[in-house]
Every structure is written in structure tokens, then in C-alpha cells.
Coordinates of C-alpha atoms in Angstrom, one line a residue:
Chain J
M9 CA 54.2 192.2 76.9
S10 CA 52.1 192.8 73.9
Q11 CA 49.3 190.5 73.0
R12 CA 50.4 187.5 70.9
I13 CA 49.1 187.1 67.4
D14 CA 47.3 183.8 66.7
I15 CA 49.3 181.3 64.7
Q16 CA 46.8 179.5 62.6
K17 CA 47.7 176.1 61.1
T18 CA 47.7 175.7 57.3
Y19 CA 46.1 172.4 56.5
K20 CA 47.8 171.0 53.4
L21 CA 47.9 167.7 51.6
F22 CA 50.2 164.8 52.3
I23 CA 51.8 163.5 49.1
G24 CA 55.0 161.5 48.7
G25 CA 56.0 162.3 52.3
K26 CA 55.7 166.0 51.7
F27 CA 53.0 168.6 52.6
P28 CA 52.2 170.4 49.4
R29 CA 49.3 172.7 48.9
T30 CA 46.8 171.6 46.2
E31 CA 48.2 172.3 42.8
S32 CA 44.7 173.8 41.9
G33 CA 45.1 176.6 44.5
R34 CA 41.5 176.0 45.7
Y35 CA 40.4 175.7 49.2
I36 CA 37.3 174.9 51.3
K37 CA 36.3 177.0 54.3
W38 CA 35.8 174.6 57.2
T39 CA 33.3 175.8 59.7
D40 CA 32.5 174.6 63.2
K41 CA 29.0 173.9 64.6
K42 CA 28.3 177.5 65.1
G43 CA 29.1 178.3 61.5
T44 CA 32.4 180.2 62.3
T45 CA 35.1 179.6 59.8
V46 CA 37.9 177.9 61.6
V47 CA 40.4 176.9 58.9
N48 CA 40.8 176.6 55.2
I49 CA 41.2 173.1 53.9
C50 CA 42.8 172.2 50.6
R51 CA 40.3 171.3 47.9
G52 CA 42.3 168.5 46.3
S53 CA 42.1 168.1 42.5
R54 CA 42.4 165.3 39.9
K55 CA 46.0 166.3 39.4
D56 CA 46.8 166.1 43.1
F57 CA 45.4 162.6 43.0
R58 CA 47.5 161.8 40.0
N59 CA 50.6 163.0 41.7
A60 CA 49.8 161.0 44.8
M61 CA 49.3 157.9 42.6
V62 CA 52.8 158.4 41.1
S63 CA 54.3 158.6 44.6
A64 CA 52.3 155.6 45.8
R65 CA 53.4 153.5 42.8
S66 CA 57.0 154.4 43.2
A67 CA 56.9 153.7 46.9
S68 CA 55.0 150.4 46.5
N69 CA 57.9 148.0 45.6
G70 CA 60.2 149.3 48.3
W71 CA 57.5 149.0 51.0
S72 CA 56.3 145.5 50.0
S73 CA 59.9 144.2 49.9
R74 CA 60.8 145.4 53.4
T75 CA 60.7 142.7 55.9
A76 CA 57.3 142.1 57.5
Y77 CA 59.0 142.7 60.9
N78 CA 60.2 146.1 59.8
R79 CA 56.7 147.1 58.6
A80 CA 55.4 145.9 62.0
Q81 CA 58.0 148.1 63.8
I82 CA 57.0 151.2 61.7
L83 CA 53.3 150.7 62.4
Y84 CA 54.0 150.4 66.1
R85 CA 56.0 153.6 65.8
V86 CA 53.0 155.4 64.3
G87 CA 51.0 154.3 67.3
E88 CA 53.7 155.7 69.6
M89 CA 53.7 159.0 67.8
L90 CA 50.0 159.3 67.9
E91 CA 50.1 158.6 71.7
G92 CA 52.4 161.6 72.1
R93 CA 50.1 164.0 70.3
R94 CA 47.0 163.3 72.3
E95 CA 46.3 166.9 73.1
Q96 CA 46.3 168.1 69.5
F97 CA 43.9 165.4 68.5
M98 CA 41.7 166.0 71.5
A99 CA 41.4 169.6 70.5
E100 CA 40.6 168.8 66.9
L101 CA 38.2 166.1 67.5
T102 CA 36.2 168.2 70.0
L103 CA 36.2 171.0 67.5
Q104 CA 34.7 168.6 65.0
G105 CA 31.8 167.9 67.3
L106 CA 32.9 165.1 69.7
T107 CA 32.6 165.3 73.5
N108 CA 35.8 165.0 75.5
K109 CA 34.9 161.5 76.4
Q110 CA 34.1 160.5 72.8
A111 CA 37.3 162.1 71.6
E112 CA 39.4 160.3 74.1
N113 CA 37.8 157.0 73.1
E114 CA 38.4 157.7 69.4
I115 CA 42.1 158.4 70.1
N116 CA 42.6 155.4 72.3
Q117 CA 40.9 153.1 69.8
S118 CA 42.9 154.6 66.9
I119 CA 46.2 153.9 68.7
D120 CA 45.0 150.4 69.7
R121 CA 44.2 149.7 66.1
L122 CA 47.6 150.6 64.9
I123 CA 49.2 148.5 67.6
Y124 CA 46.9 145.6 66.7
Y125 CA 47.8 145.7 63.0
A126 CA 51.5 146.2 63.9
G127 CA 51.2 142.8 65.6
W128 CA 49.6 141.2 62.6
A129 CA 52.0 142.6 60.0
D130 CA 54.6 139.9 60.5
K131 CA 52.1 137.1 61.2
F132 CA 49.3 137.2 58.7
Q133 CA 51.4 135.7 56.0
Q134 CA 52.1 132.6 58.0
V135 CA 48.5 132.2 59.1
F136 CA 47.0 132.6 55.7
S137 CA 49.7 130.6 53.7
R138 CA 49.1 127.0 53.1
V139 CA 50.5 123.9 51.5
N140 CA 48.1 122.3 49.1
P141 CA 47.9 118.5 48.6
V142 CA 48.4 117.7 44.9
S143 CA 48.8 114.3 43.4
L144 CA 51.7 115.3 41.2
P145 CA 55.4 115.5 41.9
Y146 CA 55.2 119.1 43.1
F147 CA 55.5 120.9 46.4
N148 CA 52.5 123.2 46.0
F149 CA 52.0 126.2 48.3
T150 CA 49.9 129.4 48.4
L151 CA 50.7 132.7 50.1
P152 CA 49.2 136.2 50.1
E153 CA 51.1 139.1 48.6
A154 CA 50.5 142.8 48.5
T155 CA 48.0 143.9 45.8
G156 CA 50.0 147.1 45.1
V157 CA 48.4 150.5 45.2
V158 CA 45.1 151.0 47.0
A159 CA 42.9 154.0 46.5
A160 CA 40.4 154.7 49.4
I161 CA 37.5 157.0 50.2
A162 CA 37.6 157.2 54.0
P163 CA 34.4 157.1 56.1
D164 CA 32.8 160.5 56.4
D165 CA 31.4 160.2 59.9
T166 CA 34.7 159.8 61.7
S167 CA 37.7 162.0 61.5
L168 CA 40.5 159.7 62.8
L169 CA 39.3 156.2 63.7
G170 CA 37.8 155.5 60.3
L171 CA 40.9 156.8 58.5
V172 CA 43.3 154.7 60.7
S173 CA 41.1 151.6 60.4
I174 CA 41.3 151.8 56.6
I175 CA 45.0 152.6 56.4
A176 CA 46.5 150.2 59.0
P177 CA 45.5 146.9 57.5
V178 CA 46.3 148.1 53.9
I179 CA 49.9 149.1 54.7
A180 CA 50.4 146.2 57.2
G181 CA 49.9 144.0 54.1
G182 CA 52.7 145.8 52.2
N183 CA 50.5 148.0 50.0
S184 CA 50.7 151.7 49.5
I185 CA 47.6 153.9 49.7
V186 CA 46.1 157.1 48.5
I187 CA 43.2 158.0 50.8
L188 CA 40.6 160.8 50.6
A189 CA 39.9 162.0 54.1
S190 CA 36.5 162.6 55.5
E191 CA 34.8 165.5 53.7
S192 CA 32.9 166.9 56.7
R193 CA 35.6 166.2 59.3
P194 CA 38.9 166.6 57.6
L195 CA 41.0 168.2 60.3
S196 CA 42.5 165.1 62.0
S197 CA 43.5 163.5 58.8
I198 CA 46.2 166.1 58.0
S199 CA 47.4 166.0 61.6
F200 CA 47.6 162.3 61.3
A201 CA 49.8 162.8 58.3
E202 CA 52.2 164.8 60.6
V203 CA 52.3 161.7 62.9
L204 CA 53.1 159.5 59.8
H205 CA 55.8 162.0 58.8
T206 CA 57.6 161.4 62.1
S207 CA 57.2 157.7 62.1
D208 CA 59.6 156.3 59.5
V209 CA 56.8 155.5 57.1
P210 CA 58.6 156.0 53.8
G211 CA 57.3 158.9 51.7
G212 CA 54.6 157.8 49.2
V213 CA 53.5 154.7 51.1
I214 CA 50.6 156.7 52.6
N215 CA 49.2 159.8 50.8
I216 CA 46.3 161.8 52.2
L217 CA 44.1 164.1 50.2
T218 CA 41.3 166.4 51.3
G219 CA 38.5 167.6 49.1
Y220 CA 35.1 166.8 47.7
R221 CA 34.1 163.2 47.2
S222 CA 31.8 164.0 44.4
E223 CA 34.7 165.6 42.5
L224 CA 37.3 162.9 43.1
I225 CA 35.5 159.6 43.2
E226 CA 35.4 159.3 39.5
H227 CA 39.2 159.6 39.3
F228 CA 39.9 157.4 42.3
S229 CA 37.8 154.6 40.7
S230 CA 38.9 155.0 37.1
H231 CA 42.7 155.4 37.4
M232 CA 44.2 152.4 35.6
D233 CA 47.1 152.2 38.0
V234 CA 44.9 151.6 41.1
N235 CA 44.9 147.9 42.0
A236 CA 42.2 148.0 44.7
I237 CA 39.6 150.6 45.7
I238 CA 37.9 150.9 49.1
Y239 CA 34.7 152.9 49.3
C240 CA 33.1 153.8 52.6
G241 CA 29.6 155.2 52.4
N242 CA 26.0 154.6 51.5
N243 CA 25.5 156.6 48.4
P244 CA 24.1 154.2 45.9
D245 CA 25.2 156.3 42.9
D246 CA 28.8 156.3 44.3
Q247 CA 28.7 152.6 45.0
K248 CA 27.6 151.9 41.4
L249 CA 30.2 154.3 39.9
V250 CA 33.0 152.6 41.9
E251 CA 31.9 149.2 40.8
T252 CA 31.5 150.2 37.1
N253 CA 34.8 152.1 36.9
A254 CA 36.7 149.3 38.8
A255 CA 35.8 147.0 35.9
L256 CA 38.1 149.0 33.6
N257 CA 41.2 147.2 34.9
V258 CA 39.5 144.8 37.3
K259 CA 40.3 146.5 40.6
H260 CA 39.4 144.8 43.8
V261 CA 36.4 146.6 45.2
I262 CA 35.9 146.7 49.0
Q263 CA 32.8 148.5 50.2
F264 CA 32.1 149.6 53.8
P265 CA 28.6 150.9 54.2
L266 CA 28.0 153.4 57.1
Q267 CA 28.9 151.7 60.4
D268 CA 30.3 152.0 63.8
W269 CA 34.1 152.0 63.4
S270 CA 34.6 151.5 67.1
N271 CA 33.2 148.0 66.7
D272 CA 35.8 145.2 67.4
K273 CA 35.0 143.6 64.1
H274 CA 37.2 146.2 62.5
Q275 CA 40.2 144.6 64.1
S276 CA 40.7 141.4 62.2
P277 CA 43.5 139.9 60.1
Y278 CA 40.9 139.3 57.5
H279 CA 40.9 143.0 56.7
I280 CA 44.6 142.7 55.7
L281 CA 43.6 139.8 53.4
K282 CA 41.2 142.1 51.5
C283 CA 44.1 143.8 49.8
Q284 CA 46.2 140.8 49.1
E285 CA 46.7 138.7 46.0
T286 CA 47.0 135.0 46.3
K287 CA 50.1 133.4 44.8
T288 CA 50.4 129.7 44.3
T289 CA 53.7 128.1 43.5
W290 CA 54.3 124.6 41.9
H291 CA 57.7 123.6 42.9
P292 CA 59.0 120.4 41.3
I293 CA 60.2 117.7 43.6
G294 CA 61.6 114.2 43.0
V295 CA 59.0 111.5 42.1
Chain A
M5 CA 90.7 173.0 10.6
G6 CA 92.0 176.4 11.7
T7 CA 92.8 177.4 15.2
I8 CA 89.8 178.0 17.4
N9 CA 89.6 181.5 18.6
I10 CA 88.1 181.3 22.0
Q11 CA 87.8 185.1 22.3
K12 CA 85.0 185.3 19.8
T13 CA 82.5 183.4 22.0
K14 CA 80.7 185.6 24.3
S15 CA 80.2 184.6 27.9
I16 CA 76.9 183.0 29.0
D17 CA 74.8 184.8 31.6
Q18 CA 73.9 181.9 33.8
V19 CA 71.3 183.7 35.8
N20 CA 69.5 184.9 32.7
T21 CA 69.6 181.5 31.1
Q22 CA 68.0 180.0 34.2
E23 CA 65.4 182.7 34.2
R24 CA 64.6 182.2 30.6
V25 CA 64.3 178.4 31.1
S26 CA 61.9 178.8 33.9
R27 CA 59.7 181.2 31.9
L28 CA 59.6 178.9 28.9
F29 CA 58.9 175.9 31.1
S30 CA 55.9 177.4 32.7
R31 CA 54.0 177.6 29.5
S32 CA 50.9 175.5 29.6
I33 CA 50.1 173.3 26.5
K34 CA 46.7 171.8 26.7
K35 CA 44.2 169.7 24.7
E36 CA 44.5 169.8 20.9
S37 CA 48.0 171.4 21.0
K38 CA 49.1 169.0 23.7
M39 CA 48.0 166.0 21.5
Q40 CA 50.0 167.4 18.6
A41 CA 53.0 168.0 20.7
L42 CA 52.8 164.4 22.0
Y43 CA 52.6 162.9 18.5
L44 CA 55.5 165.1 17.4
A45 CA 57.6 164.2 20.4
L46 CA 57.0 160.5 19.7
S47 CA 58.2 160.9 16.1
M48 CA 61.4 162.6 17.4
I49 CA 62.5 159.8 19.8
D50 CA 65.7 157.9 19.3
L51 CA 64.7 154.8 21.1
T52 CA 67.8 153.8 23.0
T53 CA 69.3 150.8 24.6
L54 CA 73.0 151.2 25.6
E55 CA 73.7 148.7 28.3
G56 CA 76.5 146.2 28.7
K57 CA 73.8 143.5 29.0
D58 CA 72.1 144.3 25.7
S59 CA 71.2 141.1 23.8
E60 CA 70.0 140.3 20.3
G61 CA 66.5 139.7 21.8
K62 CA 66.4 143.0 23.5
V63 CA 67.4 144.9 20.4
K64 CA 64.8 143.0 18.3
Q65 CA 62.1 143.8 20.8
L66 CA 63.1 147.5 20.8
C67 CA 63.0 147.5 17.0
Y68 CA 59.5 146.0 17.0
K69 CA 58.4 148.6 19.5
A70 CA 59.8 151.4 17.3
S71 CA 57.2 150.7 14.7
H72 CA 54.4 149.3 16.9
L73 CA 54.2 151.7 19.7
H74 CA 50.8 150.8 21.1
Y75 CA 48.3 148.6 19.3
K76 CA 45.3 150.0 21.1
H77 CA 45.8 153.4 19.5
P78 CA 46.0 153.3 15.7
G79 CA 47.6 156.1 13.7
L80 CA 50.6 156.6 16.0
P81 CA 53.9 157.7 14.3
Y82 CA 57.0 155.6 14.3
V83 CA 60.0 156.8 16.3
A84 CA 62.8 158.5 14.4
A85 CA 65.6 156.0 15.1
I86 CA 66.9 153.2 17.2
C87 CA 70.2 153.9 19.0
V88 CA 72.4 150.9 19.9
Y89 CA 76.0 149.8 20.4
P90 CA 78.0 148.9 17.3
P91 CA 77.7 145.1 17.5
M92 CA 73.9 145.5 17.5
V93 CA 73.8 147.5 14.2
P94 CA 73.4 144.6 11.8
I95 CA 70.5 143.1 13.9
A96 CA 68.7 146.5 14.1
K97 CA 69.2 147.2 10.4
K98 CA 67.7 143.8 9.5
E99 CA 64.7 144.2 11.9
L100 CA 63.9 147.8 10.7
A101 CA 64.2 147.1 7.0
G102 CA 61.3 148.7 5.2
T103 CA 60.1 150.8 8.1
G104 CA 62.0 153.9 7.3
I105 CA 63.3 154.1 10.8
N106 CA 67.0 154.9 11.0
V107 CA 69.6 153.0 12.9
A108 CA 71.9 155.1 15.0
S109 CA 75.0 153.7 16.6
V110 CA 77.3 155.1 19.2
A111 CA 80.9 155.0 18.3
T112 CA 84.4 156.4 19.1
A113 CA 84.8 154.4 22.3
F114 CA 81.5 155.5 23.8
P115 CA 80.9 156.6 26.5
S116 CA 84.4 157.7 27.6
G117 CA 86.0 158.5 24.2
M118 CA 89.3 157.2 25.7
A119 CA 90.8 155.5 22.7
D120 CA 93.3 156.1 20.0
I121 CA 92.0 158.2 17.0
N122 CA 92.6 155.3 14.6
A123 CA 90.7 152.9 16.7
K124 CA 87.8 155.4 16.8
L125 CA 87.9 155.9 13.0
D126 CA 87.9 152.2 12.4
E127 CA 84.9 151.8 14.7
V128 CA 83.0 154.5 12.8
K129 CA 83.8 153.0 9.5
S130 CA 82.7 149.6 10.6
V131 CA 79.3 150.8 11.9
V132 CA 78.7 152.7 8.7
D133 CA 79.6 149.6 6.7
A134 CA 77.2 147.6 8.8
G135 CA 74.5 150.0 7.7
A136 CA 74.2 152.7 10.5
D137 CA 72.4 155.7 9.2
E138 CA 73.5 157.9 12.0
V139 CA 76.7 157.9 14.2
D140 CA 76.7 159.3 17.7
M141 CA 80.3 160.1 18.6
V142 CA 81.7 161.4 21.9
I143 CA 84.2 164.3 22.1
S144 CA 87.5 163.9 24.1
R145 CA 86.5 165.8 27.2
G146 CA 89.9 165.4 28.8
R147 CA 91.5 167.2 25.9
F148 CA 88.8 169.8 25.7
L149 CA 89.2 170.7 29.4
N150 CA 93.0 170.9 28.9
G151 CA 92.4 173.6 26.3
D152 CA 93.4 171.3 23.4
Y153 CA 90.6 172.6 21.2
D154 CA 92.4 171.9 18.0
Y155 CA 92.6 168.3 18.8
V156 CA 88.9 168.1 19.6
S157 CA 88.1 169.9 16.4
D158 CA 90.4 167.8 14.2
E159 CA 89.0 164.6 15.7
I160 CA 85.4 165.6 15.0
S161 CA 86.2 166.5 11.3
Q162 CA 88.1 163.2 10.8
V163 CA 85.1 161.3 12.2
K164 CA 82.9 163.3 10.0
D165 CA 84.9 162.2 7.0
A166 CA 84.8 158.6 8.1
C167 CA 81.0 158.8 8.4
G168 CA 80.5 159.2 4.7
K169 CA 76.8 159.6 4.0
A170 CA 75.8 158.8 7.6
H171 CA 74.7 161.6 9.8
L172 CA 77.1 162.6 12.6
K173 CA 75.8 163.5 16.1
V174 CA 78.4 164.9 18.4
I175 CA 78.0 164.2 22.1
L176 CA 79.5 166.9 24.2
E177 CA 78.9 165.2 27.5
T178 CA 77.9 168.4 29.1
G179 CA 77.8 166.9 32.6
E180 CA 81.6 166.8 32.4
L181 CA 82.1 170.3 30.9
V182 CA 81.4 172.1 34.1
T183 CA 80.4 175.5 32.8
L184 CA 77.9 176.9 30.3
D185 CA 80.7 178.8 28.6
N186 CA 82.4 175.4 28.0
V187 CA 79.1 174.1 26.6
Q188 CA 78.9 176.9 24.2
L189 CA 82.5 176.6 23.1
A190 CA 82.2 172.9 22.6
S191 CA 79.0 173.4 20.6
D192 CA 80.8 175.9 18.3
I193 CA 83.7 173.6 17.8
A194 CA 81.5 170.7 17.0
M195 CA 79.4 172.6 14.5
E196 CA 82.4 174.2 12.8
A197 CA 84.0 170.8 12.5
G198 CA 81.1 169.3 10.6
A199 CA 78.6 167.9 13.1
D200 CA 75.1 167.4 11.7
F201 CA 73.6 167.2 15.2
I202 CA 75.0 168.2 18.6
K203 CA 73.9 166.1 21.5
T204 CA 74.1 166.8 25.3
S205 CA 75.0 163.5 26.9
T206 CA 75.8 159.9 26.8
G207 CA 73.3 159.2 29.5
K208 CA 76.1 157.6 31.6
V209 CA 77.1 160.7 33.4
S210 CA 75.0 162.7 35.9
P211 CA 73.8 165.4 35.3
A212 CA 72.7 164.6 31.8
A213 CA 70.5 167.0 29.7
T214 CA 69.7 169.9 32.0
P215 CA 67.4 172.7 30.7
P216 CA 70.0 175.5 30.9
V217 CA 72.5 173.4 29.0
V218 CA 70.0 172.6 26.3
L219 CA 69.1 176.3 26.0
T220 CA 72.7 177.2 25.7
M221 CA 73.2 174.7 22.9
L222 CA 70.1 175.8 21.1
E223 CA 71.3 179.4 21.2
A224 CA 74.7 178.3 19.8
I225 CA 72.8 176.6 17.0
R226 CA 70.8 179.7 16.3
D227 CA 74.0 181.9 16.2
F228 CA 75.7 179.4 13.9
Q229 CA 72.8 179.5 11.5
I230 CA 72.8 183.3 11.4
K231 CA 76.5 183.2 10.7
T232 CA 76.7 180.4 8.2
G233 CA 73.2 179.7 7.1
K234 CA 73.6 176.0 8.1
K235 CA 70.9 174.3 10.2
I236 CA 72.4 172.0 12.8
G237 CA 70.2 169.5 14.7
M238 CA 69.9 169.1 18.4
K239 CA 69.5 166.1 20.6
P240 CA 69.1 166.3 24.3
A241 CA 69.6 162.9 25.9
G242 CA 69.6 161.4 29.3
G243 CA 67.1 162.0 32.1
I244 CA 64.2 162.9 29.8
S245 CA 61.6 160.5 30.9
T246 CA 58.2 162.3 31.1
A247 CA 55.9 163.7 28.4
K248 CA 55.8 166.9 30.4
Q249 CA 59.6 167.4 30.0
A250 CA 59.4 166.6 26.3
I251 CA 56.7 169.2 25.8
Q252 CA 58.8 171.8 27.7
Y253 CA 61.7 171.1 25.4
L254 CA 59.5 171.5 22.4
V255 CA 58.4 174.9 23.7
M256 CA 62.0 175.9 24.2
I257 CA 63.0 174.8 20.7
K258 CA 60.1 176.6 19.0
E259 CA 60.9 179.8 20.9
T260 CA 64.6 179.6 20.3
L261 CA 65.0 178.2 16.8
G262 CA 61.5 178.3 15.2
D263 CA 59.3 175.9 13.4
D264 CA 62.0 174.4 11.1
W265 CA 63.4 172.6 14.1
L266 CA 60.1 171.1 15.1
S267 CA 60.9 168.0 13.0
P268 CA 62.8 164.8 13.5
N269 CA 65.2 166.0 10.9
L270 CA 66.5 168.6 13.2
F271 CA 65.5 167.6 16.7
R272 CA 65.7 164.3 18.6
F273 CA 65.1 163.0 22.1
G274 CA 67.6 160.4 23.3
A275 CA 65.5 158.3 25.7
S276 CA 64.4 154.9 26.7
S277 CA 61.4 155.3 28.9
L278 CA 60.0 158.5 27.4
A279 CA 58.0 156.7 24.7
N280 CA 55.8 154.9 27.2
D281 CA 55.2 158.0 29.2
I282 CA 54.1 159.9 26.1
L283 CA 51.9 156.9 25.1
M284 CA 50.3 156.9 28.6
Q285 CA 49.5 160.6 28.1
I286 CA 48.0 160.1 24.7
M287 CA 45.8 157.4 26.1
K288 CA 44.8 159.6 29.0
Q289 CA 43.9 162.4 26.5
S290 CA 41.8 160.0 24.4
T291 CA 40.1 157.9 27.1
G292 CA 40.0 160.4 30.0
Q293 CA 41.5 157.8 32.4
Y294 CA 44.9 158.0 33.9
Q295 CA 46.9 155.0 32.7
S296 CA 49.1 152.4 34.2
K297 CA 52.5 151.1 33.0
D298 CA 51.0 147.6 33.3
Y299 CA 49.2 148.0 30.0
F300 CA 52.1 149.2 27.9
S301 CA 54.8 147.0 26.4
I302 CA 58.2 147.3 28.0
D303 CA 60.9 148.3 25.5

């Protein structure tokens, strides 16, 4: 039998449940530690982000109006699908510099995190809702509701765990998200999109872009249709830019400086609450 | 009207039409020219509300929007017309007094056209009496598809007479005409019977305005002008909701009919959500930031 030809994977973007190439036609050569070019990664553009935002916005209502239980089921399903693709993620994570042991840990924790937030998806609303005592003839209650569309700059130092830790609480809370994957370790993000694709996550709820932070952060933070922005990183200029641009339409700003994403503090229902709006209702009752 | 001779119309090459559409639509219009196109497209809109649940309040709101498109951006044009159901004409007429914006009313048993000819003519007369500047009629598609072209033609010319000074737009409802040949034939019949505008769709049937259909109608208008010297207007309607689509149609019209048609006098968009998308694009061009629907008035 003749020698087989290598089949190399094309890493594309994930927008609206589809895998388009960047509209700009640009790419980034991704090299391993030895400097060998391994794959070409899409260099996402401002317009890719715009398209992703349109998808995220149109998916947002449908997702937030699903039952919380159904969102929980879908998140659990993402965990299941990730479990079934261990080998692929092992290969990619080690290629991106992790040891076998570290890679295994990262996959385990990513799955656990998805299952953790799947559990909270239909519980946080009860836990964080409350009845307020008012001295008027009203039944007064407060509950959290999805903010809408979240734009996020994923942590750069982890390929999978950081991405999952940002996405899971956001969508558990009924938001849709556009996330820019790690610039230096982008491989697992697009493979994770394949996991999402087979997990009944409706198209547009999660959109994953690859590309340069420096190029896209301006657009992520200034887009008027973004309701909350998550920034992971320590660059003071970026932090300032995000805060300044967020003021244009008063986006929520959530910053995560460089940190260890394997820490248990990243599993908390309070992370879901970060991308929620508080709604208080005054319901008239008899005097 | 004389008998329509269907032999004279040449057959439409569907593949070629599709090819030409995709070529025209791949043109890239940027910066200065994009801004100009956006302004022009705004001024060509027939801001439309044609729903069973339309109310006086909704029509008033739409009329206000027609002349106050976006307060944050001064210098915007007005839309060309408001398009409503007959009972709403007096309200729209009153609201738009002094703005120069026309009131268009659908008539002739819109959207099906299934009514007696006398009932249709009465409806047309009543909307014109109520002050409608433009009448959008529908053709009898059932009769057309049966080959009863004389009936269709006579009906249009009678409606035209009933219109008096009001402009007549003839809706072909191309989604029900099946083939491009039929679209061309219906366009010819309408233009010869006295239409001032031909219009693709009611917006109630899918597909509505598709690019090959619009191109076929534009070419029919061009041929009619060559033959008779008369300039007939065009109005694609239904399914045009983005600024990008609007600009693509402007390219198509410029390339097919020339600059004379780049004016609200001869070209209109029938749309309800298009205006806001164009406004968002204009704001994007002038501020550099992508916009959100949250900051634009609902019409």
C-alpha cells in the first residue's frame, strides 16, 4: 500500500453555529516550541466580529427563554461530548506545550467545570432571587435575568480551561457570547467549537474567533450591541481601553487579571451572577 | 386595451440573469460613496406598515419617524412615502401635512386581489378622495396564470383611470408568478396598461423581492423606455431589511437603467425595518462604532 498523505486540519472560526473562514482571508502561522509551522489559524477581523455579534444577538432571546433545565441539559451534554474527545484535546494541548499530566488535568477540569455549571444553570435563579420587605401594599421581589450578549477576551495562558471557565457561567445564565480565543494557544478553542457543534447548543449562542487581541480589542469593547465585556489579562493599556470604551453604552466590565484557572474559586455561582441584570417587580396586593 | 401578444416577449435566460446578479452584487461600495448611497436609499424608502393589527397610534408613530429618522444625526433626508392600509390614509395624511412626504395606500383587495372589479375601483376612488398620493394595487394573479392577460390589462387601466392624479404602483406578486418569463410578461402588461411604477411583492408571500426578479423587471422597464420613451418606476418590496441589500439594489439599478432612476421619483424600497439598519450603518460610518438596535426608535 502506498504511503498515506497527511490530512491537515483547517482551523476556522465558529460563528452562528457554522465554521466559516475569516472574511478577511488572512491567517496566522502557528508554530510549536521548535518553531515549526504546525497549522494556519484564521486571523479574525472586525467584520468577523460584527457577524458574530449579529448571530449572538439573534440567538440571545431564544436561548434566554429556554427553560433553565434545558440549558442545564445542554451544558451537561457539552461536558459529555468533551469527554468523548479526550484524545484529540490531549494531542493539541501537549502540542501547545503542556506535559501529558498537565494536559490530562486541564481536560478533566474543563469537563468538571461544564458539569458544575450545568448543575447551577437551573438553580442560581432560585438562590439569588429574593422577596423584599416593603411597607406598602405590594409583593416585591427581585430576580436575576440574562444581560444579553457578552463579548469576552479569553485568558491567553490556557488553551481550553480558561475558555471553558469563561463561557460556561455566561451561557448557564442565559446569555450568548462572542469570545476571542487565546492568541498564543488557539488550537483547542476551535476543537472545542466542534464539541459545541455536536452538543445541541443553538447556533449563535457561542461564537469563537481567533486572531490578534491588539487588533480586535477595540471593536470588542466599543460595539454598542455588547451588553457586558470580560477581559482576561494584565496589560494596563488594554484594561484602560476596555473600561473607557465600555462607557459608551455602559457595558458591564468584568476583568480577570492573570491567574491560575485551575483554582477552585473559578467554580462559583457568583460567576454566573456577573453577567446578570437584577429585575425587581412591584406586584400590587390587597391592603 | 388591445390584445396582448405574448409572442413579442423574448424568453428570459435564467442562468445568465443569476450570473449577472451575482456580478453586480459583488461590487464593493465604500466610505464616501457608501455614505451617499445610504442617504439616497433612506430617501427612497416607502416606510410601510401593513398588518391587521395596525392602529392609529402605530401609524402616527410611523409618520413621525418618517420625518425624524434619528435625532442624533442631523441632516438626514425624509423617507419618500408612508405606505398603509386604506382606513389609515386620513390619519397619515393629517400627520404628514407640510412635510412633503407622500401617503401611499394599498388598494384593490390587497394582498390577494380577490374581489369584484367594481369593489376594487370603489376602494381606489375612496383612498384617492381621502388624500392618498400613491396607490399600490395588486394584479389578479389567478387570471394571469390562467392566461387571461386581457382581463389583467383592462383591470390595471381601469384602476389607473380611477386613480386620477395619484400615482399608480402595480404589484405583480412575483412570488406567485413562478417563472421569470411570467415576471417579464406581467411587467410589460402593467406598463402598457398605464402603471407609473411596477412593484415586486405584497410582502405577504414568500419569496418576495428576489434579485433575479428585480433585474428582470428593471430590464423590462429599460426595454419599455427604449420602445416608448416613457420612464416607469420600480419598487422592490418584501425581505429587504439590510443596508447592504439596499446598496446592492442601487448598483443594479444604476447599471441597468442609469442615473435617472437613482431618485425617489423612479425608485422606491418597500420596507419596514430597512430604515433602522441604514441608520445604524450611517452612525457606524460617522462614529466608527458598530451600533445597537437599542438606540434607534422602533417604527
